[in-house]
GROMACS .gro file of C-alpha atoms in nm:
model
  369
    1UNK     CA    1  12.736   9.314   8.701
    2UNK     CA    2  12.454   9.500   8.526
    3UNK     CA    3  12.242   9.768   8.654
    4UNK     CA    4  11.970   9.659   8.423
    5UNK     CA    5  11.588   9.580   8.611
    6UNK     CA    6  11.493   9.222   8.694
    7UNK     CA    7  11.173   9.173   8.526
    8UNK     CA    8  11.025   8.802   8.586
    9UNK     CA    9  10.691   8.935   8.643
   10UNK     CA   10  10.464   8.669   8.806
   11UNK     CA   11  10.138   8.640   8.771
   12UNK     CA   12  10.017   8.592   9.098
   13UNK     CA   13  10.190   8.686   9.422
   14UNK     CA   14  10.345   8.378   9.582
   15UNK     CA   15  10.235   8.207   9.895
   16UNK     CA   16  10.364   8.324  10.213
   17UNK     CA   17  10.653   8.109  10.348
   18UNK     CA   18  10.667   8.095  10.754
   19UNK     CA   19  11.034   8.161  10.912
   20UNK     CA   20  11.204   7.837  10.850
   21UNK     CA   21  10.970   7.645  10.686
   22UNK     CA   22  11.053   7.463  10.345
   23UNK     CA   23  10.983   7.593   9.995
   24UNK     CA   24  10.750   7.380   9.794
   25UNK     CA   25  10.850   7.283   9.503
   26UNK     CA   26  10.587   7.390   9.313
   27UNK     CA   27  10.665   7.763   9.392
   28UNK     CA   28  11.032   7.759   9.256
   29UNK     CA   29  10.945   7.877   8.930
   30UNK     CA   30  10.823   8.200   9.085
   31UNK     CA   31  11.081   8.256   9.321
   32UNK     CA   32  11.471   8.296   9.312
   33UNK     CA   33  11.548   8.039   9.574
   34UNK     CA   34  11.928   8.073   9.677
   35UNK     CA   35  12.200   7.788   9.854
   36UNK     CA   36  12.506   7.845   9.992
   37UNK     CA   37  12.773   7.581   9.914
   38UNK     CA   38  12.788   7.269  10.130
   39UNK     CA   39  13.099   7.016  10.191
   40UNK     CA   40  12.914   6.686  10.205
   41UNK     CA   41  12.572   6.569  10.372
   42UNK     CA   42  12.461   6.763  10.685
   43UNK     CA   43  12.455   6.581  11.001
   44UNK     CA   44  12.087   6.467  11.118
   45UNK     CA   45  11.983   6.679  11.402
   46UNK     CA   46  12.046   6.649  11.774
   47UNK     CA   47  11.658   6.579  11.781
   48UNK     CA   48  11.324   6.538  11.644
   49UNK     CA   49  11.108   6.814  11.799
   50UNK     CA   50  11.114   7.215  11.721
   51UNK     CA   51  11.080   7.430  11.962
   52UNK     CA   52  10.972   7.762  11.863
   53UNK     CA   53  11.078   8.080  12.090
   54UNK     CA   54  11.040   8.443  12.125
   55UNK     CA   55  11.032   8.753  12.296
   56UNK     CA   56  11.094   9.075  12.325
   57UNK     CA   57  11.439   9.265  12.334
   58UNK     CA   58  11.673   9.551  12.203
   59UNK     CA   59  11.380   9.764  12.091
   60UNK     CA   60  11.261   9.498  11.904
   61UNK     CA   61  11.184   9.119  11.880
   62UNK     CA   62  11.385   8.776  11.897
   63UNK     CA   63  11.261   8.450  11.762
   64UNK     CA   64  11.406   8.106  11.733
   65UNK     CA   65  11.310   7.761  11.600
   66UNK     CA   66  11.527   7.518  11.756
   67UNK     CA   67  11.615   7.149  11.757
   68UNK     CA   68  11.807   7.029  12.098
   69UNK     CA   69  11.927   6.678  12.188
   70UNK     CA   70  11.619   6.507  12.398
   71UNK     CA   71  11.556   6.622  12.739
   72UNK     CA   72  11.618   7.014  12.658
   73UNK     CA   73  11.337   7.154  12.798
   74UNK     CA   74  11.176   7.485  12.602
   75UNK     CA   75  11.220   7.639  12.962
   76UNK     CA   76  11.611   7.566  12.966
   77UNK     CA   77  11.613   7.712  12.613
   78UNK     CA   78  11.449   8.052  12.667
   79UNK     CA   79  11.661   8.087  12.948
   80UNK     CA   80  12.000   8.069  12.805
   81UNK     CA   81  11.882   8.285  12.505
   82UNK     CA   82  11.747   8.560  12.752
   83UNK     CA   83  12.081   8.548  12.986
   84UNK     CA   84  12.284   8.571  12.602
   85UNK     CA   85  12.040   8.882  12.525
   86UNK     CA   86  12.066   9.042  12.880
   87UNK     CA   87  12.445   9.016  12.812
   88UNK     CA   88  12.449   9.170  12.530
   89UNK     CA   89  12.215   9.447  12.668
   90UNK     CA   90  12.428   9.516  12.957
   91UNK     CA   91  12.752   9.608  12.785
   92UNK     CA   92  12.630   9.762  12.483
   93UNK     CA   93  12.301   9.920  12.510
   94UNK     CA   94  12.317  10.317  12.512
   95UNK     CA   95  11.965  10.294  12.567
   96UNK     CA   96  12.055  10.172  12.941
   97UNK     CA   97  12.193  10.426  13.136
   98UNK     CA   98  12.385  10.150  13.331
   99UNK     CA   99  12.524  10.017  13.056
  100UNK     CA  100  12.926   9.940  13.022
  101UNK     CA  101  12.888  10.165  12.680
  102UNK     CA  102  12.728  10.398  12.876
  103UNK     CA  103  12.920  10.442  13.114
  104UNK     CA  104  13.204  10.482  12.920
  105UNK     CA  105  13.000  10.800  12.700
  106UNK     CA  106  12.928  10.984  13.035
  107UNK     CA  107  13.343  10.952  13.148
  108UNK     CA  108  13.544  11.233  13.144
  109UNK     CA  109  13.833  11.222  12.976
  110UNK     CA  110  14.113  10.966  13.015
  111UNK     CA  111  14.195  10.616  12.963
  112UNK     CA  112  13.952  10.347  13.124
  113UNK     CA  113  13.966  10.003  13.146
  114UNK     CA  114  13.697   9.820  12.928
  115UNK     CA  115  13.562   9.422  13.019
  116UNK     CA  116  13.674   9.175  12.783
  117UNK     CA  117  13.333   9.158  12.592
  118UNK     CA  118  13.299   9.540  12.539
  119UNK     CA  119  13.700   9.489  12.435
  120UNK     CA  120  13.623   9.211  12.159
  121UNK     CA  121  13.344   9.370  11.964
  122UNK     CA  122  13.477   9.718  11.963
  123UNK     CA  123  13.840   9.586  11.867
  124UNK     CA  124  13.612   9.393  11.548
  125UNK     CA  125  13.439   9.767  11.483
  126UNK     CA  126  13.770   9.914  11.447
  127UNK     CA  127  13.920   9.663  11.233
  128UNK     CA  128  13.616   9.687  10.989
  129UNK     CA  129  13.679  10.045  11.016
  130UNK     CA  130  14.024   9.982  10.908
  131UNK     CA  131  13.948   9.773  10.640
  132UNK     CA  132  13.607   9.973  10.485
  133UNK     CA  133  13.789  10.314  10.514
  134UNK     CA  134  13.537  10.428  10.841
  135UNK     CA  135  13.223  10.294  10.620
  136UNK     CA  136  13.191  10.120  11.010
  137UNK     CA  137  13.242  10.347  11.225
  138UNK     CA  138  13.183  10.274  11.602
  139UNK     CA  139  13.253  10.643  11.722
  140UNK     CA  140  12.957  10.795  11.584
  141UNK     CA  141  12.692  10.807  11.885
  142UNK     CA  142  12.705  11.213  11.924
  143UNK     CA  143  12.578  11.211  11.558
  144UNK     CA  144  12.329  10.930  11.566
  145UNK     CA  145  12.217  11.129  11.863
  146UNK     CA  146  12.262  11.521  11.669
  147UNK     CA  147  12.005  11.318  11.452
  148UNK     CA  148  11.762  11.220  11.668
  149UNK     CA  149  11.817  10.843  11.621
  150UNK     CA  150  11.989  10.747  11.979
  151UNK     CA  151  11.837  10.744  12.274
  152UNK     CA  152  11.723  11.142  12.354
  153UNK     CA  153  11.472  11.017  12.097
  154UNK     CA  154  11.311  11.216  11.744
  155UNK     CA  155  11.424  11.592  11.732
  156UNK     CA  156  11.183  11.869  11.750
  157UNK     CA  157  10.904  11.891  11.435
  158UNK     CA  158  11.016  12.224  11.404
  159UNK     CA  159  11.395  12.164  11.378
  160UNK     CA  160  11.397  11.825  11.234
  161UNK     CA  161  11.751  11.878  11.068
  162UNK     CA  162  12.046  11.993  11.261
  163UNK     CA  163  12.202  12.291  11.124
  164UNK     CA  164  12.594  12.327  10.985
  165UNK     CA  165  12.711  12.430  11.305
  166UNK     CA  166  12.571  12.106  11.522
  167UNK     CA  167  12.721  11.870  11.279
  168UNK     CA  168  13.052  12.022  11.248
  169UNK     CA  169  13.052  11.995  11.601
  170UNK     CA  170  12.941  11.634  11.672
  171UNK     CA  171  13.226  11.590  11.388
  172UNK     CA  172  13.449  11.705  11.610
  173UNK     CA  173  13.398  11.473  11.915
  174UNK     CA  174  13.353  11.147  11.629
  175UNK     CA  175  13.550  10.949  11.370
  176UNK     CA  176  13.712  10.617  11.459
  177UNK     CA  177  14.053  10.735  11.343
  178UNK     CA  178  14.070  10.957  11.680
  179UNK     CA  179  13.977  10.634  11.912
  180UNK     CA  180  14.276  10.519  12.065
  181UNK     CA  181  14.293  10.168  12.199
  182UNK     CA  182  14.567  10.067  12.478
  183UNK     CA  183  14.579   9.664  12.427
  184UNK     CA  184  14.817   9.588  12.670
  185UNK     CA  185  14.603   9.723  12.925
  186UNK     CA  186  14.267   9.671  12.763
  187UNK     CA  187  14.151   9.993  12.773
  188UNK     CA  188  14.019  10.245  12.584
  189UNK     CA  189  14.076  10.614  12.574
  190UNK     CA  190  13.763  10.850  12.626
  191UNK     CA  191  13.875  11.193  12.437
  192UNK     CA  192  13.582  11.387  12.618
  193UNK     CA  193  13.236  11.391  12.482
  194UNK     CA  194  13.310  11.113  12.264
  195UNK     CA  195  13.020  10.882  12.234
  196UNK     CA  196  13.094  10.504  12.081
  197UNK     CA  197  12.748  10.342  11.922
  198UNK     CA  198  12.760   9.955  11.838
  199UNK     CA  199  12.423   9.956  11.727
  200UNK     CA  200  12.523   9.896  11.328
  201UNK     CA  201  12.667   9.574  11.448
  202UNK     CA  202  12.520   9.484  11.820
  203UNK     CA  203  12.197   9.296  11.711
  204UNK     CA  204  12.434   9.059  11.440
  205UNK     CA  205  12.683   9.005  11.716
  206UNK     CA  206  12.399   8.905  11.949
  207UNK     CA  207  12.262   8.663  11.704
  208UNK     CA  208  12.591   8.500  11.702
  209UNK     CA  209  12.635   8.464  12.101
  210UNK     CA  210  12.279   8.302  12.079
  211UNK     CA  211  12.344   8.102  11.851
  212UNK     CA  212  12.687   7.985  11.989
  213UNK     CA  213  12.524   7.920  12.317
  214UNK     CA  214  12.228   7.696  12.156
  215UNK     CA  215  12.507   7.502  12.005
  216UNK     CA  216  12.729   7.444  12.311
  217UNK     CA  217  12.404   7.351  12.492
  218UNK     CA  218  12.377   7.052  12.202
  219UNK     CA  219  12.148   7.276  12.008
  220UNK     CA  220  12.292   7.221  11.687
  221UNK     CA  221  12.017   7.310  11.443
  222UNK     CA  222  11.849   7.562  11.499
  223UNK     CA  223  11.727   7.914  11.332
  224UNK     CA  224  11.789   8.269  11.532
  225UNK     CA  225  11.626   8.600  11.446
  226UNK     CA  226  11.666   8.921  11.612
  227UNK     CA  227  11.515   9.228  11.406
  228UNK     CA  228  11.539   9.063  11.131
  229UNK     CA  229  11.903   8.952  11.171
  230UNK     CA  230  11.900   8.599  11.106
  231UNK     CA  231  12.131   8.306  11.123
  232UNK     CA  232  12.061   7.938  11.095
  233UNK     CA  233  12.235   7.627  11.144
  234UNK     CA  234  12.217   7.271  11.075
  235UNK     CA  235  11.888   7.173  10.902
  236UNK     CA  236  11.579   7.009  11.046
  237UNK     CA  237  11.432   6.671  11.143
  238UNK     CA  238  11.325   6.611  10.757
  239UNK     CA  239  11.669   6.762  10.602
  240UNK     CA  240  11.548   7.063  10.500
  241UNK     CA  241  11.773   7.362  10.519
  242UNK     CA  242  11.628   7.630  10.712
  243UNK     CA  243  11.453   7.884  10.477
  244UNK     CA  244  11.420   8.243  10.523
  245UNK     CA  245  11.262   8.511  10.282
  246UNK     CA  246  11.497   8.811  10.180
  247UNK     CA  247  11.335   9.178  10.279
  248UNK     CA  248  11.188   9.295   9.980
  249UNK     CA  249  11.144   9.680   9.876
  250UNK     CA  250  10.764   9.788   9.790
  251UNK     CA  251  10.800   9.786   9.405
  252UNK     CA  252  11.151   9.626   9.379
  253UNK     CA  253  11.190   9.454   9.033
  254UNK     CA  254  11.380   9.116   9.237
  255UNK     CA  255  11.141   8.851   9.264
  256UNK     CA  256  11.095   8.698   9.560
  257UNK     CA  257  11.427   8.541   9.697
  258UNK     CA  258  11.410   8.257   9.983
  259UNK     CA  259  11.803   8.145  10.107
  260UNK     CA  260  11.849   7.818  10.269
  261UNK     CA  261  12.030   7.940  10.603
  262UNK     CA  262  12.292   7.616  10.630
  263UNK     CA  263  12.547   7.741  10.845
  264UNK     CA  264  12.520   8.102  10.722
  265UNK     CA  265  12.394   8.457  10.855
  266UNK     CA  266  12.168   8.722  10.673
  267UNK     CA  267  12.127   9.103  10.735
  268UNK     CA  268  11.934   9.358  10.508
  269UNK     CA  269  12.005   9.685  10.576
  270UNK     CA  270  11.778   9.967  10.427
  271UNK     CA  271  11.674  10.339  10.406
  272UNK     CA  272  11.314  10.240  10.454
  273UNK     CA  273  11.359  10.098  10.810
  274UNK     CA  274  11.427  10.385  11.097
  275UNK     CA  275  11.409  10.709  10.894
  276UNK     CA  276  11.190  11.036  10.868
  277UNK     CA  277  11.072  11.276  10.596
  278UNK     CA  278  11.153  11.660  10.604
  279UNK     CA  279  11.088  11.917  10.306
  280UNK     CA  280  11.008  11.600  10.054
  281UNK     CA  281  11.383  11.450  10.150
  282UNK     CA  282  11.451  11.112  10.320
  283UNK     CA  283  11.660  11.065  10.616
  284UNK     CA  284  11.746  10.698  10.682
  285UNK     CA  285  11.935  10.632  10.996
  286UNK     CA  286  12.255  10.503  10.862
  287UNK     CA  287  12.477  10.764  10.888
  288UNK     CA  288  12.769  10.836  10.686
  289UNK     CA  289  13.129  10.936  10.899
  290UNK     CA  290  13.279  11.135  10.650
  291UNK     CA  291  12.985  11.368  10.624
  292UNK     CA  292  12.832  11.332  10.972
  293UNK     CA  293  12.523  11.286  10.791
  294UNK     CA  294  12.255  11.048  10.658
  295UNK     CA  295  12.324  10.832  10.398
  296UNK     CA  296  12.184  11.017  10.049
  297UNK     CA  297  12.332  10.814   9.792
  298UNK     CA  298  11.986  10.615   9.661
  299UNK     CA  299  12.023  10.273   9.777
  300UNK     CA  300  11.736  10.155   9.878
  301UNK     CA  301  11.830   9.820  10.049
  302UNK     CA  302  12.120   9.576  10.067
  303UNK     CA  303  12.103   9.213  10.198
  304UNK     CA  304  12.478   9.059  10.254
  305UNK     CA  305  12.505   8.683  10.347
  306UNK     CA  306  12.800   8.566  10.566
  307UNK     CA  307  12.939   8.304  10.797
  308UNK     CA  308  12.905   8.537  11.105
  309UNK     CA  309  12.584   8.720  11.180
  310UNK     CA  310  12.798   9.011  11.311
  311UNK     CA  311  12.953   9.053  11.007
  312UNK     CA  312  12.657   9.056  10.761
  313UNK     CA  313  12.508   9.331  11.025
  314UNK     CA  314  12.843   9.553  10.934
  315UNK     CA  315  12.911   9.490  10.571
  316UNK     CA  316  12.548   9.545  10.509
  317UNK     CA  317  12.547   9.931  10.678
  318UNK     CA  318  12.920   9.954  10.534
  319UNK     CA  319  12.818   9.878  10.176
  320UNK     CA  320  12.455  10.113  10.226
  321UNK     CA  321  12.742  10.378  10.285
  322UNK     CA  322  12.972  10.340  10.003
  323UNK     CA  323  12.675  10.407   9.804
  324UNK     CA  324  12.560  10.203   9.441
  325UNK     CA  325  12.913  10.219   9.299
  326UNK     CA  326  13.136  10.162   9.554
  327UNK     CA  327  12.900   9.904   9.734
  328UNK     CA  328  12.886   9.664   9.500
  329UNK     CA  329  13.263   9.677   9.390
  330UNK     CA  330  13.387   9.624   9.732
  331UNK     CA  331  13.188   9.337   9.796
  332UNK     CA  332  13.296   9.183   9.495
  333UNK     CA  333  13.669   9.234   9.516
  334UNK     CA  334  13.648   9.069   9.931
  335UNK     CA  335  13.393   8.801   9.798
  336UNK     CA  336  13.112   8.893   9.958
  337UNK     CA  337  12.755   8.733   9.901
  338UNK     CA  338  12.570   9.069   9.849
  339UNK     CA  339  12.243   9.200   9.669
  340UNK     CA  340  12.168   9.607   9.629
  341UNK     CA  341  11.888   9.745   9.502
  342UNK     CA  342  11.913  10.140   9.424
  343UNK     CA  343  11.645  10.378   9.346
  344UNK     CA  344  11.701  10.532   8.973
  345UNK     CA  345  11.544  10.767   8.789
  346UNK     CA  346  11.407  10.481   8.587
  347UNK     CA  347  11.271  10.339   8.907
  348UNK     CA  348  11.448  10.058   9.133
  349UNK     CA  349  11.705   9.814   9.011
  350UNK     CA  350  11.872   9.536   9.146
  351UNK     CA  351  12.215   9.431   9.159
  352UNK     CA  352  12.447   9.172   9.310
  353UNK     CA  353  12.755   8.994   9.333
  354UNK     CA  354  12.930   8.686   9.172
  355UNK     CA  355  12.846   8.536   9.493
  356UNK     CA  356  12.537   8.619   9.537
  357UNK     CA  357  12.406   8.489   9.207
  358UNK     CA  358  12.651   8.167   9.273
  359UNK     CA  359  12.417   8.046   9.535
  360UNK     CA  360  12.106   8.027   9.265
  361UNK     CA  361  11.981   7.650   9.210
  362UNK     CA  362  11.868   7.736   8.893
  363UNK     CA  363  12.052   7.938   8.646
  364UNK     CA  364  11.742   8.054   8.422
  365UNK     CA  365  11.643   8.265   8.752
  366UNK     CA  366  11.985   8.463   8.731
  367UNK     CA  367  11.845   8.729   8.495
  368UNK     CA  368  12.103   9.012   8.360
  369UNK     CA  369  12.450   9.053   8.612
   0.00000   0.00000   0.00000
């Protein structure tokens, strides 16, 4: 890979392209246009008509573009994708004081029994742990808190950033190597003050319940966004693929990158998102375990395609917090489909993965790496 700057420069800026809608043709010569690898002809669509849905939800918004078998009604559809989100809500929304995860941050401690849900996605967060050194980390709530990015909302103007003392001490009641989970029982041990925080990975995970619900209701094309985690399957009534535009950063030297969501998940994480500014310094929200504070390690932005929406969500805040070394040589060595962009004294460049550029239709747009 090569840290050198993309420079395609266009001439004009390119049309807009609406979520899902095809790319013409024409604009492929001014845009990196990227698809994942197929086995054989997709299978025509349960249907001929796209509905388009949307709402509100997790602090943010939901959309979907899908194609049922006839006789789905819109109505059915925006049901079963609200009852999915309300789900998801319910068990793992710190922002609800009802919630199972919130619950479980108010116990005292002991050992409590957990619902099977709550059980699956934390067990997932702990194996990513395992396997990115704590770069996912689900025990980190007291921080994201300490930082004024959980639910007591923004700290105080005039003491934006903790001091020493706070974050050694939110250390204290975090780190996922201190969570101990009983399987046999299916419970999980609350160590006192300990607060878990599935946020890095709750919206992905919800995508892929929605989704999974639109296809066991015959829905089996159909395009799912929440906060800009997307995931599409299938393709539409005229073949197309569903296409999606990657997040760009103001002034990043990648052109403009559309992916053909076929069966595959997309998640951009970066520092430009939920942050604020103190003393000429950045603090983005992703926070980073090991120093119980925000990521400071100049990437800008990384966008990681995968199979599972859920996963992007993680391996995209995982890779933000190995940093612009580390990142990108992780991802390569597990295969990952990733793209960084890092903020360099020379300005921002761009990097990605062997798998990343593999899903370019046209070579001449790979550029340098």
């Amino acid at each position: 890979m090569s840290d050198t700057p993309f420079s395609r420069g266009s001439r004009a800026a390119p049309p807009t392209v609406t979520l899902g809608d095809p790319v013409p043709l024409a604009d492929r010569a001014d845009n990196r246009v990227l698809i994942p690898p197929m086995d054989g002809v997709p299978p025509r669509p349960p249907g001929d008509r796209i509905l388009s849905l949307g709402g509100p939800t997790m602090g943010t918004t939901w959309s979907a573009r899908v194609i049922g078998p006839p006789g789905l009604s819109e109505t059915a559809v925006q049901a079963a994708v609200e009852e999915e989100l309300a789900a998801v809500i319910a068990v793992f929304s710190p922002w609800e004081p009802s919630s199972e995860i919130s619950r479980f941050n108010a116990a005292p401690e002991g050992v409590w029994a957990v619902s099977q849900p709550f059980w699956d996605l934390l067990d997932a967060a702990m194996d990513l742990g395992d396997e990115t050194n704590g770069a996912v980390d689900p025990t980190l709530g007291a921080l994201v808190d300490l930082w004024g990015f959980g639910p007591p909302g923004p700290r105080s103007p005039l003491l934006p950033v903790p001091s020493d003392e706070e974050v050694e001490a939110a250390l204290k009641l975090s780190g996922w190597r201190k969570l101990r989970l009983n399987r046999e029982a299916r419970a999980v041990m609350q160590l006192g003050g300990m607060r878990l925080d599935l946020s890095g990975i709750a919206k992905g995970h919800a995508v892929d319940r929605v989704s999974d619900r639109l296809t066991a209701m015959g829905a089996t094309s159909h395009l799912v966004e929440i906060g800009g985690e997307l995931k599409g399957r299938g393709v539409k009534p005229d073949a197309q693929p569903w296409w999606v535009e990657i997040e760009r950063v103001a002034g990043s030297p990648a052109p403009r990158t559309v992916a053909a969501l076929y069966d595959m998940a997309m998640a951009t994480s970066g520092d430009y998102r939920r942050a604020f500014e103190h003393n000429g310094r950045l603090y983005p929200h992703t926070l980073d375990g090991s120093t119980g504070r925000p990521v400071s390690n100049a990437l800008a932005s990384v966008t990681v395609l995968h199979a599972s929406a859920m996963k992007a969500d993680a391996y995209a805040t995982a890779l933000t917090v190995m940093g612009p070394f580390e990142g990108p040589d992780y991802a390569e060595a597990i295969g990952l489909a990733a793209h960084f962009v890092e903020r360099t004294e020379r300005g921002l460049v761009e990097r990605m993965t062997p798998a990343f550029a593999a899903m370019m239709d046209d070579p001449a747009l790979e550029g340098p790496g």
